[in-house]
């Protein structure tokens, strides 16, 4: 086995995981920006306009608010992702349980109507993110390790009502992205016999944090008070990481000997379109639905460069566009209580032969329920819960030249719990 090639593959796996983690978020978009949306599987989000959170989804909906509105909350994501397999090198188990730790996703939103035609708004949410963790002594360390991506999307937007039917909105997005990737040596048996490394030796560590910028726009068409439709667009955001790279492998083997060196990687967060509808079909009943489309076909290769502009690695990805479809219903019980539910399907953009265990991407189904309790005409609380079920998938990953691919089976589910406090001034 060529150990330098093995090291380079460890570095490549780390960089691939940064982008793959956003694939996870696109195929399974981090919609978690409000508890009310969570309770209906985020169906009809571009047209409902029931809380201040709607301004971050479709800025045109801000014209439906006749007084200042505020919403703050968080969603707790509790995943259960498990990997099973055996090492092709030693036959040892490569099983790993609960590789995705639980996460809190906070959100805050504000809408200020200026007059009958104009409104402005601001929000802070997260549209992309992921964390997976394997033990330091995991046998397949070069493709396991730790993958952690966090993004914060701050948005300023403005909306204009043209007439009783049409409203338009435009927003500016500033996205802060922070990534940390580590990989360990794993089963580098020839190296271990020479006493140079052990299974938990850090083979690759890549970290960085940068800002990226984009924009979003929306249209709201109100047929009447009970029927409306929304179209939203969110632009691509390009984040140019000028980060730090380090490896504890000796330099003779292609590592950095523990020294930190600069490296650059461009992270493309894809553009997205969404069509939404809301229909009050009875005095106490409404249905709502959405179709979201994310342009992951723009991502065909992964390329990283060194400080001198040299290509460190390049990998073909061949991702395809992904969609999300959701349907839900709301029951307006009385002035205090509102109940909602929804179902959804998330399409994975990752071809089967490009899956990784760091992000075992898969199609997922949602089922959700939630409620709102209004204390009075000014204050209310939303709660929501969703169950996400992922399909079982097979993964085949190459670790090094001359070594058979590691074969895995992955399955993931998740429970999501959310709460938001809303207040109108």
mmCIF file of C-alpha atoms in Angstrom:
data_model
loop_
_atom_site.group_PDB
_atom_site.id
_atom_site.type_symbol
_atom_site.label_atom_id
_atom_site.label_comp_id
_atom_site.label_asym_id
_atom_site.label_seq_id
_atom_site.Cartn_x
_atom_site.Cartn_y
_atom_site.Cartn_z
ATOM 1 C CA UNK A 1 0.000 0.000 0.000
ATOM 2 C CA UNK A 2 1.302 3.492 -0.861
ATOM 3 C CA UNK A 3 1.146 5.393 2.430
ATOM 4 C CA UNK A 4 1.430 8.816 0.802
ATOM 5 C CA UNK A 5 -1.630 8.003 -1.290
ATOM 6 C CA UNK A 6 -3.387 6.908 1.875
ATOM 7 C CA UNK A 7 -2.565 10.219 3.521
ATOM 8 C CA UNK A 8 -3.773 12.178 0.499
ATOM 9 C CA UNK A 9 -7.018 10.204 0.559
ATOM 10 C CA UNK A 10 -7.441 11.137 4.217
ATOM 11 C CA UNK A 11 -7.039 14.803 3.305
ATOM 12 C CA UNK A 12 -9.460 14.423 0.416
ATOM 13 C CA UNK A 13 -12.032 12.688 2.630
ATOM 14 C CA UNK A 14 -11.854 15.614 5.046
ATOM 15 C CA UNK A 15 -12.433 18.189 2.330
ATOM 16 C CA UNK A 16 -15.180 16.155 0.666
ATOM 17 C CA UNK A 17 -16.980 16.014 4.008
ATOM 18 C CA UNK A 18 -17.173 19.810 4.177
ATOM 19 C CA UNK A 19 -19.105 19.958 0.941
ATOM 20 C CA UNK A 20 -20.973 16.708 1.571
ATOM 21 C CA UNK A 21 -22.265 18.099 4.837
ATOM 22 C CA UNK A 22 -24.004 20.782 2.839
ATOM 23 C CA UNK A 23 -25.360 18.140 0.524
ATOM 24 C CA UNK A 24 -26.902 16.628 3.638
ATOM 25 C CA UNK A 25 -28.450 19.977 4.369
ATOM 26 C CA UNK A 26 -29.712 20.477 0.824
ATOM 27 C CA UNK A 27 -31.157 17.015 0.304
ATOM 28 C CA UNK A 28 -32.404 17.362 3.871
ATOM 29 C CA UNK A 29 -32.549 21.142 3.933
ATOM 30 C CA UNK A 30 -32.298 22.751 7.333
ATOM 31 C CA UNK A 31 -35.820 24.119 7.234
ATOM 32 C CA UNK A 32 -35.820 24.350 11.011
ATOM 33 C CA UNK A 33 -36.410 28.083 11.331
ATOM 34 C CA UNK A 34 -39.729 28.045 13.231
ATOM 35 C CA UNK A 35 -41.719 25.676 15.439
ATOM 36 C CA UNK A 36 -44.996 26.445 13.637
ATOM 37 C CA UNK A 37 -43.437 25.310 10.354
ATOM 38 C CA UNK A 38 -42.031 22.210 12.044
ATOM 39 C CA UNK A 39 -45.529 21.165 13.112
ATOM 40 C CA UNK A 40 -46.751 21.143 9.490
ATOM 41 C CA UNK A 41 -43.580 19.615 7.927
ATOM 42 C CA UNK A 42 -42.785 23.100 6.559
ATOM 43 C CA UNK A 43 -45.635 22.957 4.062
ATOM 44 C CA UNK A 44 -46.942 26.188 2.564
ATOM 45 C CA UNK A 45 -44.200 28.238 4.197
ATOM 46 C CA UNK A 46 -44.019 30.845 1.447
ATOM 47 C CA UNK A 47 -47.725 31.694 1.708
ATOM 48 C CA UNK A 48 -49.051 31.163 5.248
ATOM 49 C CA UNK A 49 -47.644 34.253 7.045
ATOM 50 C CA UNK A 50 -48.855 33.252 10.507
ATOM 51 C CA UNK A 51 -45.737 34.395 12.444
ATOM 52 C CA UNK A 52 -42.841 36.807 11.919
ATOM 53 C CA UNK A 53 -40.744 33.822 10.775
ATOM 54 C CA UNK A 54 -42.475 33.950 7.385
ATOM 55 C CA UNK A 55 -40.400 36.977 6.394
ATOM 56 C CA UNK A 56 -37.222 34.883 6.280
ATOM 57 C CA UNK A 57 -38.878 32.343 3.971
ATOM 58 C CA UNK A 58 -40.748 34.699 1.633
ATOM 59 C CA UNK A 59 -40.099 38.402 2.242
ATOM 60 C CA UNK A 60 -43.220 39.320 0.255
ATOM 61 C CA UNK A 61 -45.422 37.941 3.065
ATOM 62 C CA UNK A 62 -44.342 40.813 5.317
ATOM 63 C CA UNK A 63 -47.001 43.019 3.691
ATOM 64 C CA UNK A 64 -49.669 40.895 5.429
ATOM 65 C CA UNK A 65 -48.644 42.218 8.857
ATOM 66 C CA UNK A 66 -50.388 45.388 10.073
ATOM 67 C CA UNK A 67 -48.276 45.833 13.213
ATOM 68 C CA UNK A 68 -44.740 44.920 14.347
ATOM 69 C CA UNK A 69 -44.260 41.195 14.961
ATOM 70 C CA UNK A 70 -41.502 39.294 16.765
ATOM 71 C CA UNK A 71 -40.712 35.575 17.093
ATOM 72 C CA UNK A 72 -37.905 33.742 18.880
ATOM 73 C CA UNK A 73 -37.335 30.040 19.465
ATOM 74 C CA UNK A 74 -35.291 26.947 18.817
ATOM 75 C CA UNK A 75 -35.600 23.438 17.419
ATOM 76 C CA UNK A 76 -33.862 20.468 19.009
ATOM 77 C CA UNK A 77 -32.751 17.794 16.530
ATOM 78 C CA UNK A 78 -32.182 14.336 18.039
ATOM 79 C CA UNK A 79 -30.894 12.004 15.294
ATOM 80 C CA UNK A 80 -30.231 8.268 15.467
ATOM 81 C CA UNK A 81 -27.825 7.352 12.659
ATOM 82 C CA UNK A 82 -26.123 3.944 12.707
ATOM 83 C CA UNK A 83 -23.468 2.311 10.511
ATOM 84 C CA UNK A 84 -22.801 -1.426 10.162
ATOM 85 C CA UNK A 85 -20.018 -3.239 8.328
ATOM 86 C CA UNK A 86 -16.785 -5.234 8.528
ATOM 87 C CA UNK A 87 -13.217 -4.254 7.740
ATOM 88 C CA UNK A 88 -11.886 -5.728 4.469
ATOM 89 C CA UNK A 89 -8.385 -5.538 6.022
ATOM 90 C CA UNK A 90 -8.839 -7.332 9.362
ATOM 91 C CA UNK A 91 -12.464 -8.513 9.349
ATOM 92 C CA UNK A 92 -13.075 -6.461 12.497
ATOM 93 C CA UNK A 93 -16.433 -4.776 13.005
ATOM 94 C CA UNK A 94 -16.813 -1.256 11.646
ATOM 95 C CA UNK A 95 -20.187 -0.764 13.328
ATOM 96 C CA UNK A 96 -20.827 2.702 14.767
ATOM 97 C CA UNK A 97 -23.929 3.868 16.620
ATOM 98 C CA UNK A 98 -25.351 7.350 17.059
ATOM 99 C CA UNK A 99 -22.730 8.993 14.840
ATOM 100 C CA UNK A 100 -24.766 12.213 14.576
ATOM 101 C CA UNK A 101 -24.925 14.149 17.874
ATOM 102 C CA UNK A 102 -27.999 16.089 18.929
ATOM 103 C CA UNK A 103 -28.126 19.777 18.012
ATOM 104 C CA UNK A 104 -30.013 22.949 18.914
ATOM 105 C CA UNK A 105 -31.010 25.238 16.007
ATOM 106 C CA UNK A 106 -32.087 28.690 17.273
ATOM 107 C CA UNK A 107 -34.031 31.316 15.320
ATOM 108 C CA UNK A 108 -35.132 34.924 15.732
ATOM 109 C CA UNK A 109 -37.356 37.057 13.464
ATOM 110 C CA UNK A 110 -38.795 40.578 13.340
ATOM 111 C CA UNK A 111 -41.174 42.359 10.921
ATOM 112 C CA UNK A 112 -41.936 46.089 10.927
ATOM 113 C CA UNK A 113 -44.738 47.398 8.677
ATOM 114 C CA UNK A 114 -43.969 50.995 7.663
ATOM 115 C CA UNK A 115 -47.325 51.792 6.066
ATOM 116 C CA UNK A 116 -49.993 50.056 3.978
ATOM 117 C CA UNK A 117 -47.507 49.324 1.193
ATOM 118 C CA UNK A 118 -44.043 48.896 2.717
ATOM 119 C CA UNK A 119 -42.573 46.600 5.368
ATOM 120 C CA UNK A 120 -39.055 45.682 6.492
ATOM 121 C CA UNK A 121 -37.765 42.688 8.391
ATOM 122 C CA UNK A 122 -34.746 40.947 9.866
ATOM 123 C CA UNK A 123 -33.973 37.383 10.897
ATOM 124 C CA UNK A 124 -31.197 35.050 12.001
ATOM 125 C CA UNK A 125 -31.517 31.353 11.171
ATOM 126 C CA UNK A 126 -29.434 28.399 9.987
ATOM 127 C CA UNK A 127 -30.024 26.972 6.508
ATOM 128 C CA UNK A 128 -27.160 24.442 6.440
ATOM 129 C CA UNK A 129 -25.353 22.357 9.039
ATOM 130 C CA UNK A 130 -24.288 18.918 10.179
ATOM 131 C CA UNK A 131 -22.222 17.075 12.747
ATOM 132 C CA UNK A 132 -21.050 13.442 12.717
ATOM 133 C CA UNK A 133 -18.535 11.869 15.094
ATOM 134 C CA UNK A 134 -16.658 8.559 15.109
ATOM 135 C CA UNK A 135 -14.318 7.310 17.847
ATOM 136 C CA UNK A 136 -10.645 8.260 17.495
ATOM 137 C CA UNK A 137 -9.671 4.584 17.171
ATOM 138 C CA UNK A 138 -12.341 3.791 14.566
ATOM 139 C CA UNK A 139 -10.845 1.228 12.121
ATOM 140 C CA UNK A 140 -11.878 3.240 9.047
ATOM 141 C CA UNK A 141 -10.444 6.451 10.476
ATOM 142 C CA UNK A 142 -9.519 8.091 7.133
ATOM 143 C CA UNK A 143 -13.224 8.212 6.196
ATOM 144 C CA UNK A 144 -14.720 8.502 9.697
ATOM 145 C CA UNK A 145 -13.423 11.025 12.221
ATOM 146 C CA UNK A 146 -15.328 14.197 13.037
ATOM 147 C CA UNK A 147 -17.300 16.392 10.632
ATOM 148 C CA UNK A 148 -18.787 19.619 11.981
ATOM 149 C CA UNK A 149 -20.339 22.412 9.929
ATOM 150 C CA UNK A 150 -22.286 25.332 11.390
ATOM 151 C CA UNK A 151 -23.849 28.191 9.445
ATOM 152 C CA UNK A 152 -25.685 31.316 10.571
ATOM 153 C CA UNK A 153 -27.776 33.175 8.001
ATOM 154 C CA UNK A 154 -28.588 36.782 8.903
ATOM 155 C CA UNK A 155 -31.153 38.388 6.613
ATOM 156 C CA UNK A 156 -32.411 41.942 6.042
ATOM 157 C CA UNK A 157 -35.418 42.283 3.752
ATOM 158 C CA UNK A 158 -37.996 44.719 2.417
ATOM 159 C CA UNK A 159 -41.475 44.137 0.961
ATOM 160 C CA UNK A 160 -43.781 46.227 -1.236
ATOM 161 C CA UNK A 161 -47.518 45.761 -1.845
ATOM 162 C CA UNK A 162 -48.429 46.663 -5.433
ATOM 163 C CA UNK A 163 -52.174 46.169 -5.002
ATOM 164 C CA UNK A 164 -54.636 43.941 -3.134
ATOM 165 C CA UNK A 165 -53.378 40.882 -5.009
ATOM 166 C CA UNK A 166 -49.604 41.204 -5.531
ATOM 167 C CA UNK A 167 -46.734 41.795 -3.118
ATOM 168 C CA UNK A 168 -42.993 41.590 -3.768
ATOM 169 C CA UNK A 169 -40.058 41.107 -1.419
ATOM 170 C CA UNK A 170 -36.268 41.296 -1.626
ATOM 171 C CA UNK A 171 -33.654 40.362 0.953
ATOM 172 C CA UNK A 172 -29.898 40.340 1.553
ATOM 173 C CA UNK A 173 -28.230 37.281 3.144
ATOM 174 C CA UNK A 174 -24.940 37.245 5.049
ATOM 175 C CA UNK A 175 -23.916 33.666 5.864
ATOM 176 C CA UNK A 176 -21.237 32.837 8.427
ATOM 177 C CA UNK A 177 -19.878 29.314 7.970
ATOM 178 C CA UNK A 178 -17.601 27.472 10.390
ATOM 179 C CA UNK A 179 -16.187 24.052 9.509
ATOM 180 C CA UNK A 180 -13.990 21.576 11.349
ATOM 181 C CA UNK A 181 -12.974 18.221 9.894
ATOM 182 C CA UNK A 182 -10.665 15.618 11.459
ATOM 183 C CA UNK A 183 -9.632 12.181 10.252
ATOM 184 C CA UNK A 184 -7.489 9.540 11.970
ATOM 185 C CA UNK A 185 -5.058 6.940 10.626
ATOM 186 C CA UNK A 186 -7.229 3.913 11.376
ATOM 187 C CA UNK A 187 -5.998 0.545 10.182
ATOM 188 C CA UNK A 188 -2.641 1.622 8.772
ATOM 189 C CA UNK A 189 -1.130 -1.678 9.807
ATOM 190 C CA UNK A 190 2.152 -1.378 7.881
ATOM 191 C CA UNK A 191 2.784 1.944 9.563
ATOM 192 C CA UNK A 192 1.927 0.653 12.987
ATOM 193 C CA UNK A 193 4.409 -2.189 12.661
ATOM 194 C CA UNK A 194 7.083 0.414 11.995
ATOM 195 C CA UNK A 195 6.056 2.262 15.139
ATOM 196 C CA UNK A 196 5.269 5.540 13.385
ATOM 197 C CA UNK A 197 1.544 5.949 14.008
ATOM 198 C CA UNK A 198 -1.363 4.362 15.834
ATOM 199 C CA UNK A 199 -5.048 4.050 14.979
ATOM 200 C CA UNK A 200 -5.909 7.351 16.683
ATOM 201 C CA UNK A 201 -3.103 9.365 15.060
ATOM 202 C CA UNK A 202 -4.539 12.498 13.490
ATOM 203 C CA UNK A 203 -4.128 11.978 9.743
ATOM 204 C CA UNK A 204 -5.926 15.168 8.676
ATOM 205 C CA UNK A 205 -7.418 18.221 10.359
ATOM 206 C CA UNK A 206 -8.980 21.014 8.359
ATOM 207 C CA UNK A 207 -10.766 23.996 9.874
ATOM 208 C CA UNK A 208 -11.855 27.444 8.835
ATOM 209 C CA UNK A 209 -14.528 30.091 9.187
ATOM 210 C CA UNK A 210 -15.607 32.622 6.575
ATOM 211 C CA UNK A 211 -18.495 34.801 5.415
ATOM 212 C CA UNK A 212 -20.473 34.411 2.214
ATOM 213 C CA UNK A 213 -23.170 36.657 0.748
ATOM 214 C CA UNK A 214 -26.313 36.189 -1.308
ATOM 215 C CA UNK A 215 -29.865 37.392 -1.782
ATOM 216 C CA UNK A 216 -33.428 36.145 -1.737
ATOM 217 C CA UNK A 217 -36.667 37.310 -3.317
ATOM 218 C CA UNK A 218 -40.333 36.426 -3.197
ATOM 219 C CA UNK A 219 -43.738 37.053 -4.742
ATOM 220 C CA UNK A 220 -47.060 36.687 -2.958
ATOM 221 C CA UNK A 221 -50.322 36.433 -4.917
ATOM 222 C CA UNK A 222 -53.470 36.810 -2.792
ATOM 223 C CA UNK A 223 -56.593 35.668 -4.616
ATOM 224 C CA UNK A 224 -58.608 36.684 -1.560
ATOM 225 C CA UNK A 225 -58.280 36.489 2.224
ATOM 226 C CA UNK A 226 -58.520 32.693 2.188
ATOM 227 C CA UNK A 227 -56.399 31.726 -0.816
ATOM 228 C CA UNK A 228 -52.842 32.783 -1.595
ATOM 229 C CA UNK A 229 -49.734 31.488 -3.339
ATOM 230 C CA UNK A 230 -46.051 32.256 -2.974
ATOM 231 C CA UNK A 231 -42.937 31.909 -5.107
ATOM 232 C CA UNK A 232 -39.518 32.308 -3.484
ATOM 233 C CA UNK A 233 -35.933 32.221 -4.663
ATOM 234 C CA UNK A 234 -32.717 32.031 -2.641
ATOM 235 C CA UNK A 235 -29.465 32.635 -4.473
ATOM 236 C CA UNK A 236 -26.294 30.597 -4.385
ATOM 237 C CA UNK A 237 -23.881 31.615 -1.620
ATOM 238 C CA UNK A 238 -20.182 31.094 -2.214
ATOM 239 C CA UNK A 239 -17.964 30.749 0.850
ATOM 240 C CA UNK A 240 -14.217 30.885 0.160
ATOM 241 C CA UNK A 241 -12.487 29.123 3.024
ATOM 242 C CA UNK A 242 -8.886 30.179 3.630
ATOM 243 C CA UNK A 243 -8.395 27.716 6.431
ATOM 244 C CA UNK A 244 -5.759 25.744 8.271
ATOM 245 C CA UNK A 245 -4.655 22.206 7.507
ATOM 246 C CA UNK A 246 -2.598 19.890 9.698
ATOM 247 C CA UNK A 247 -1.571 16.250 9.863
ATOM 248 C CA UNK A 248 0.385 14.402 12.560
ATOM 249 C CA UNK A 249 1.698 11.929 9.988
ATOM 250 C CA UNK A 250 5.445 12.361 9.350
ATOM 251 C CA UNK A 251 6.470 14.506 6.390
ATOM 252 C CA UNK A 252 8.231 11.527 4.829
ATOM 253 C CA UNK A 253 4.808 9.932 4.496
ATOM 254 C CA UNK A 254 3.193 13.022 3.010
ATOM 255 C CA UNK A 255 1.986 14.538 6.294
ATOM 256 C CA UNK A 256 2.912 17.863 7.854
ATOM 257 C CA UNK A 257 4.538 16.422 10.984
ATOM 258 C CA UNK A 258 2.062 18.336 13.154
ATOM 259 C CA UNK A 259 2.727 21.661 11.459
ATOM 260 C CA UNK A 260 -0.197 23.820 10.319
ATOM 261 C CA UNK A 261 -0.242 24.916 6.682
ATOM 262 C CA UNK A 262 -2.718 27.102 4.739
ATOM 263 C CA UNK A 263 -5.254 25.648 2.340
ATOM 264 C CA UNK A 264 -8.182 27.038 0.345
ATOM 265 C CA UNK A 265 -11.519 25.466 -0.495
ATOM 266 C CA UNK A 266 -14.606 27.054 -2.037
ATOM 267 C CA UNK A 267 -17.946 25.979 -0.559
ATOM 268 C CA UNK A 268 -20.964 26.551 -2.805
ATOM 269 C CA UNK A 269 -24.318 26.661 -1.005
ATOM 270 C CA UNK A 270 -26.817 26.073 -3.827
ATOM 271 C CA UNK A 271 -29.665 28.238 -5.078
ATOM 272 C CA UNK A 272 -33.210 27.165 -4.256
ATOM 273 C CA UNK A 273 -36.740 27.801 -5.590
ATOM 274 C CA UNK A 274 -40.002 27.128 -3.760
ATOM 275 C CA UNK A 275 -43.682 27.219 -4.720
ATOM 276 C CA UNK A 276 -46.192 27.385 -1.871
ATOM 277 C CA UNK A 277 -49.953 27.516 -1.489
ATOM 278 C CA UNK A 278 -52.486 28.163 1.294
ATOM 279 C CA UNK A 279 -56.243 27.593 1.022
ATOM 280 C CA UNK A 280 -58.807 28.128 3.791
ATOM 281 C CA UNK A 281 -61.205 25.424 2.607
ATOM 282 C CA UNK A 282 -63.641 25.771 5.531
ATOM 283 C CA UNK A 283 -64.170 28.256 8.363
ATOM 284 C CA UNK A 284 -61.921 26.226 10.670
ATOM 285 C CA UNK A 285 -59.812 24.240 8.186
ATOM 286 C CA UNK A 286 -56.953 25.113 5.831
ATOM 287 C CA UNK A 287 -54.604 23.098 3.635
ATOM 288 C CA UNK A 288 -51.090 24.150 2.622
ATOM 289 C CA UNK A 289 -48.424 22.670 0.379
ATOM 290 C CA UNK A 290 -44.941 23.329 -0.999
ATOM 291 C CA UNK A 291 -42.530 22.160 -3.660
ATOM 292 C CA UNK A 292 -38.878 23.161 -3.181
ATOM 293 C CA UNK A 293 -36.159 22.601 -5.778
ATOM 294 C CA UNK A 294 -32.421 22.891 -5.047
ATOM 295 C CA UNK A 295 -29.885 23.191 -7.886
ATOM 296 C CA UNK A 296 -27.239 20.719 -6.737
ATOM 297 C CA UNK A 297 -26.436 19.834 -10.367
ATOM 298 C CA UNK A 298 -24.247 22.954 -10.287
ATOM 299 C CA UNK A 299 -21.861 20.986 -8.082
ATOM 300 C CA UNK A 300 -19.999 18.626 -10.382
ATOM 301 C CA UNK A 301 -16.506 18.633 -8.873
ATOM 302 C CA UNK A 302 -14.611 19.405 -5.698
ATOM 303 C CA UNK A 303 -11.290 21.239 -5.973
ATOM 304 C CA UNK A 304 -8.898 22.588 -3.357
ATOM 305 C CA UNK A 305 -5.731 24.602 -3.851
ATOM 306 C CA UNK A 306 -2.592 25.339 -1.879
ATOM 307 C CA UNK A 307 -1.056 28.688 -0.976
ATOM 308 C CA UNK A 308 0.787 28.838 -4.311
ATOM 309 C CA UNK A 309 -2.341 28.143 -6.334
ATOM 310 C CA UNK A 310 -1.426 24.517 -6.956
ATOM 311 C CA UNK A 311 -4.214 21.934 -7.100
ATOM 312 C CA UNK A 312 -4.112 19.849 -3.934
ATOM 313 C CA UNK A 313 -6.866 17.537 -5.071
ATOM 314 C CA UNK A 314 -9.774 17.348 -7.479
ATOM 315 C CA UNK A 315 -12.733 14.984 -7.390
ATOM 316 C CA UNK A 316 -15.722 14.537 -9.681
ATOM 317 C CA UNK A 317 -19.029 14.543 -7.768
ATOM 318 C CA UNK A 318 -21.860 14.515 -10.343
ATOM 319 C CA UNK A 319 -24.659 15.562 -7.972
ATOM 320 C CA UNK A 320 -28.185 15.960 -9.293
ATOM 321 C CA UNK A 321 -30.863 18.505 -8.453
ATOM 322 C CA UNK A 322 -32.970 17.679 -5.409
ATOM 323 C CA UNK A 323 -36.563 18.446 -4.492
ATOM 324 C CA UNK A 324 -38.720 18.529 -1.389
ATOM 325 C CA UNK A 325 -42.509 18.147 -1.400
ATOM 326 C CA UNK A 326 -44.734 18.800 1.622
ATOM 327 C CA UNK A 327 -48.458 18.776 2.406
ATOM 328 C CA UNK A 328 -50.212 19.821 5.592
ATOM 329 C CA UNK A 329 -53.424 20.970 7.219
ATOM 330 C CA UNK A 330 -54.360 23.438 9.968
ATOM 331 C CA UNK A 331 -57.393 23.349 12.267
ATOM 332 C CA UNK A 332 -58.398 26.642 13.899
ATOM 333 C CA UNK A 333 -60.151 25.280 16.977
ATOM 334 C CA UNK A 334 -60.955 28.616 18.666
ATOM 335 C CA UNK A 335 -59.370 31.994 19.441
ATOM 336 C CA UNK A 336 -56.799 30.339 21.709
ATOM 337 C CA UNK A 337 -55.931 26.992 20.110
ATOM 338 C CA UNK A 338 -54.678 26.110 16.628
ATOM 339 C CA UNK A 339 -53.622 22.605 15.599
ATOM 340 C CA UNK A 340 -51.577 21.549 12.566
ATOM 341 C CA UNK A 341 -50.017 18.492 10.978
ATOM 342 C CA UNK A 342 -48.050 17.630 7.847
ATOM 343 C CA UNK A 343 -46.082 15.097 5.820
ATOM 344 C CA UNK A 344 -43.100 15.585 3.506
ATOM 345 C CA UNK A 345 -40.557 13.798 1.318
ATOM 346 C CA UNK A 346 -36.911 14.884 0.941
ATOM 347 C CA UNK A 347 -35.039 13.753 -2.159
ATOM 348 C CA UNK A 348 -31.297 13.110 -1.791
ATOM 349 C CA UNK A 349 -29.035 14.814 -4.363
ATOM 350 C CA UNK A 350 -26.132 12.395 -3.868
ATOM 351 C CA UNK A 351 -25.635 9.550 -6.372
ATOM 352 C CA UNK A 352 -25.444 6.147 -4.698
ATOM 353 C CA UNK A 353 -21.789 5.652 -5.615
ATOM 354 C CA UNK A 354 -20.807 8.984 -4.017
ATOM 355 C CA UNK A 355 -22.223 8.384 -0.536
ATOM 356 C CA UNK A 356 -19.867 8.580 2.436
ATOM 357 C CA UNK A 357 -20.156 7.364 6.029
ATOM 358 C CA UNK A 358 -19.348 10.855 7.284
ATOM 359 C CA UNK A 359 -22.637 11.924 5.698
ATOM 360 C CA UNK A 360 -24.678 8.796 4.859
ATOM 361 C CA UNK A 361 -27.113 10.710 2.663
ATOM 362 C CA UNK A 362 -30.514 9.143 2.004
ATOM 363 C CA UNK A 363 -34.093 9.993 0.995
ATOM 364 C CA UNK A 364 -36.240 10.839 3.998
ATOM 365 C CA UNK A 365 -39.911 10.957 4.929
ATOM 366 C CA UNK A 366 -41.439 13.373 7.469
ATOM 367 C CA UNK A 367 -44.537 13.241 9.633
ATOM 368 C CA UNK A 368 -45.286 16.195 11.888
ATOM 369 C CA UNK A 369 -47.765 17.698 14.340
ATOM 370 C CA UNK A 370 -47.957 20.933 16.288
ATOM 371 C CA UNK A 371 -50.117 23.465 18.053
ATOM 372 C CA UNK A 372 -50.320 27.159 18.904
ATOM 373 C CA UNK A 373 -51.717 28.578 22.126
ATOM 374 C CA UNK A 374 -52.608 32.282 22.044
ATOM 375 C CA UNK A 375 -52.587 33.914 25.471
ATOM 376 C CA UNK A 376 -54.289 36.971 23.977
ATOM 377 C CA UNK A 377 -54.269 38.924 20.695
ATOM 378 C CA UNK A 378 -50.620 39.884 21.230
ATOM 379 C CA UNK A 379 -48.749 36.848 22.575
ATOM 380 C CA UNK A 380 -48.683 33.179 21.605
ATOM 381 C CA UNK A 381 -46.523 30.070 21.824
ATOM 382 C CA UNK A 382 -45.930 27.513 19.053
ATOM 383 C CA UNK A 383 -44.766 23.957 19.654
ATOM 384 C CA UNK A 384 -44.048 21.311 17.033
ATOM 385 C CA UNK A 385 -42.655 17.814 16.702
ATOM 386 C CA UNK A 386 -41.514 15.848 13.649
ATOM 387 C CA UNK A 387 -40.326 12.328 12.981
ATOM 388 C CA UNK A 388 -37.884 11.866 10.094
ATOM 389 C CA UNK A 389 -37.342 8.379 8.668
ATOM 390 C CA UNK A 390 -34.421 7.692 6.343
ATOM 391 C CA UNK A 391 -34.159 4.836 3.903
ATOM 392 C CA UNK A 392 -31.513 2.157 4.492
ATOM 393 C CA UNK A 393 -28.611 2.692 2.078
ATOM 394 C CA UNK A 394 -25.437 0.840 1.107
ATOM 395 C CA UNK A 395 -22.099 2.671 1.049
ATOM 396 C CA UNK A 396 -18.847 1.614 -0.614
ATOM 397 C CA UNK A 397 -15.820 3.818 0.159
ATOM 398 C CA UNK A 398 -12.219 3.619 -0.947
ATOM 399 C CA UNK A 399 -9.653 4.311 1.762
ATOM 400 C CA UNK A 400 -6.367 3.709 -0.081
ATOM 401 C CA UNK A 401 -4.869 2.302 -3.254
ATOM 402 C CA UNK A 402 -4.394 -1.446 -3.008
ATOM 403 C CA UNK A 403 -7.019 -1.853 -0.268
ATOM 404 C CA UNK A 404 -10.509 -3.244 -0.970
ATOM 405 C CA UNK A 405 -13.365 -0.786 -0.512
ATOM 406 C CA UNK A 406 -14.976 -0.635 2.900
ATOM 407 C CA UNK A 407 -18.626 -1.711 2.627
ATOM 408 C CA UNK A 408 -21.277 -0.324 4.974
ATOM 409 C CA UNK A 409 -25.000 -0.201 5.513
ATOM 410 C CA UNK A 410 -26.452 2.985 6.996
ATOM 411 C CA UNK A 411 -29.837 3.847 8.435
ATOM 412 C CA UNK A 412 -30.973 7.058 10.071
ATOM 413 C CA UNK A 413 -34.000 8.485 11.842
ATOM 414 C CA UNK A 414 -34.499 11.680 13.808
ATOM 415 C CA UNK A 415 -36.916 13.333 16.195
ATOM 416 C CA UNK A 416 -37.264 17.117 16.100
ATOM 417 C CA UNK A 417 -38.841 19.223 18.834
ATOM 418 C CA UNK A 418 -39.435 22.966 18.562
ATOM 419 C CA UNK A 419 -40.922 25.922 20.420
ATOM 420 C CA UNK A 420 -41.322 29.603 19.521
ATOM 421 C CA UNK A 421 -42.654 32.607 21.405
ATOM 422 C CA UNK A 422 -44.468 35.181 19.264
ATOM 423 C CA UNK A 423 -45.420 38.754 20.136
ATOM 424 C CA UNK A 424 -47.137 41.515 18.180
ATOM 425 C CA UNK A 425 -46.699 45.118 19.337
#
